[in-house]
Amino acid sequence: MPCVADWLNNPFSIVQGIFAQNTPNSDWEKKVTDYFKEKLKENNATNWVPSLNDVPVHYLKPNSLVKFRCMVQDMFDPEFYMGVYETVDPNTNARVLHFGKYRDVAECGPQQEIDMNSSQTVTLERQTFYCVPVPGESAWVKEAYISASQARVSPSTSYTPSRHKRSYEEDEDMEQHPSKQKEQHMGSGGDSHGCGEPKRLETEASAGHHLISPNCSPPLDLNFPLPGEKGPACLVKVYESWDTFKVNDVLEVYGILSVDPVLSIVNSEERDSSTLDPMECMDTAEEQRVHSPPSSLVPRIHVILAHKLQHLNPLLPACLNEEESKTFVSNFMSELSPVRAELLGFLTHALLGDSLAAEYLILHLISTVYARRDVLPLGKFTVNLSGCPRNSIFTEHIYRIIQQLVPASYRLQMTIENMNHSRFIPRKDYTANRLVSGILQLASNTSLVIDETQLEQGQLDTKGVHNVKALGNLITWQKVDYDFSYHQMEFPCNINVLITSEGRSLLPSDCQVQLQPQIIPPNMEEYMNSLLTAVLPSVLNKFRIYLSLLRLLDYSISDEVTKAVEEDFVEMRKNDPESITADDLHRTLLVARFLSLSAGQTTLSRERWLRAKQLEALRKARLQQQKCVNGNEL
């Protein structure tokens, strides 16, 4: 039986063995998938697989098994490849069948040529996703995945050792020594089937590496949605069930890493030849550059297994439906009450002693779109926290605290400069045939904190107006209309939006909470920093599990409670027909929903309904009080 090193370091040897044993049967591909699926189920085997999120590409062995936690930023056109092909030795006429799956470049043994006219050739189709790390992923999430990893990696000898500290963005010069990479690649890995690594068809192409010097063309834009993001972008080649995935899905993929410099050389030669004969290639030079970037900058992963992530929190079991996970959930739910009390206390201190605002912040952080009725997203709960100090470090620190609690987040400073010059909405670039990312291309359940206290006097230009409109659509309808030049395409989303503002926000919201500080610390920076340092890491982890887990719970209202709520609402309308509207009922039901879930209850009780009404009354009284003080509408 193959050892761990075989299926991790040399998965091709496993695939080759299964292919050889099962040809010409067509079920060899399923057997390959089943083999790796079973291997990854063994004790913590997923932690043995190196992750591209944690390990720079030049530490990883080419053609080894890797994993990648990513968001699908774009989907390229399907591509054809030789699933099965035959090689022939011109001298002996000996023929050998090969598989082309999980490869970028067809391979053959010494003295062999591919028979392009063979009746054994099978042409198949695969889909390429352009994937990026999860936008705005919190540092604690990355650290948790790194600490769980048991992968053994060391700098690949195909790169110079002095470069081990470089970041992904600084790795452009890796393409300078493709011949060394070539030697390493051809000699790497043991072979459990008694024959050496076959040579590549493009061995002679190494001499042309100067054609692909990055200095000859503009630097490659890795197309991250958020500014300042780090990490690798990958071309993920999917072979099965690609129609189950869509843009902005968060995936964890396991597959074979391909970083062969030959890819860049071949693509460079194609670009050169296409300038001589435009009929040979329908792709523009820009499209080829974007779709076939240097493999050291944008490695390829040939997917063996891929699945959508139910959530982004590494402290929770990946799938909550399994038996072991149910035990984890029930154990945590049994200690939910003290965790909620501690979290409420922590957020109350962060919000300068305002416990009502802290209650609403908890409800906001566990809110999620659970269904859509026609165009209306149900479960969204955008909170406008008004009364925040202007131009203060307060809002920045509130965001830092949220960052420590949720798996993915982004703080959008709503300045005139940002609104007029930032790209919020992704757009289709037809020249390069790709989707150019924008700030609002975010993964599901990302927390977006919009800091309106930064807004100053000024003029919004056309782009600024469009950006404000895009934020309004995101908040109201939980959708972003991507720009396809000739038309707009709706992309539904599930983004938790918190707006911090001095007065009432210019943007729509589901709920405005007026901040009423009970304490004014003499040194805000020191006060806020001391909050996080005072919390034990174990307690912080409980907060993180609490907020992620409650989003995933089912919730229902019994017929009996529904009837009682309806009667109560009718009574409320009788007593105060002017101020009680259908919107009030909808909002109070939302507050009751999240209030119940925050206490670990998956059904609405009479007690929670009354508590929701009480919270809403307090919130409205504050707004009325502030309106009287300011003499204007909030």
PDB file of C-alpha atoms in Angstrom, residues 503-505 512 623-624 626-634:
ATOM      1  CA  GLY A 503     -26.046  61.943  13.207  1.00  0.00           C
ATOM      2  CA  ARG A 504     -28.473  59.730  11.327  1.00  0.00           C
ATOM      3  CA  SER A 505     -26.723  57.965   8.435  1.00  0.00           C
ATOM      4  CA  GLN A 512     -30.805  53.155  14.240  1.00  0.00           C
ATOM      5  CA  LEU A 623     -34.113  58.648  19.339  1.00  0.00           C
ATOM      6  CA  GLN A 624     -37.044  60.790  20.426  1.00  0.00           C
ATOM      7  CA  GLN A 626     -32.124  63.093  20.863  1.00  0.00           C
ATOM      8  CA  LYS A 627     -34.568  64.640  18.408  1.00  0.00           C
ATOM      9  CA  CYS A 628     -35.866  66.959  21.136  1.00  0.00           C
ATOM     10  CA  VAL A 629     -32.311  67.918  22.132  1.00  0.00           C
ATOM     11  CA  ASN A 630     -31.166  68.660  18.584  1.00  0.00           C
ATOM     12  CA  GLY A 631     -34.472  70.023  17.356  1.00  0.00           C
ATOM     13  CA  ASN A 632     -34.151  68.201  14.059  1.00  0.00           C
ATOM     14  CA  GLU A 633     -35.022  64.848  12.537  1.00  0.00           C
ATOM     15  CA  LEU A 634     -32.669  61.950  13.231  1.00  0.00           C
TER      16      LEU A 634
END
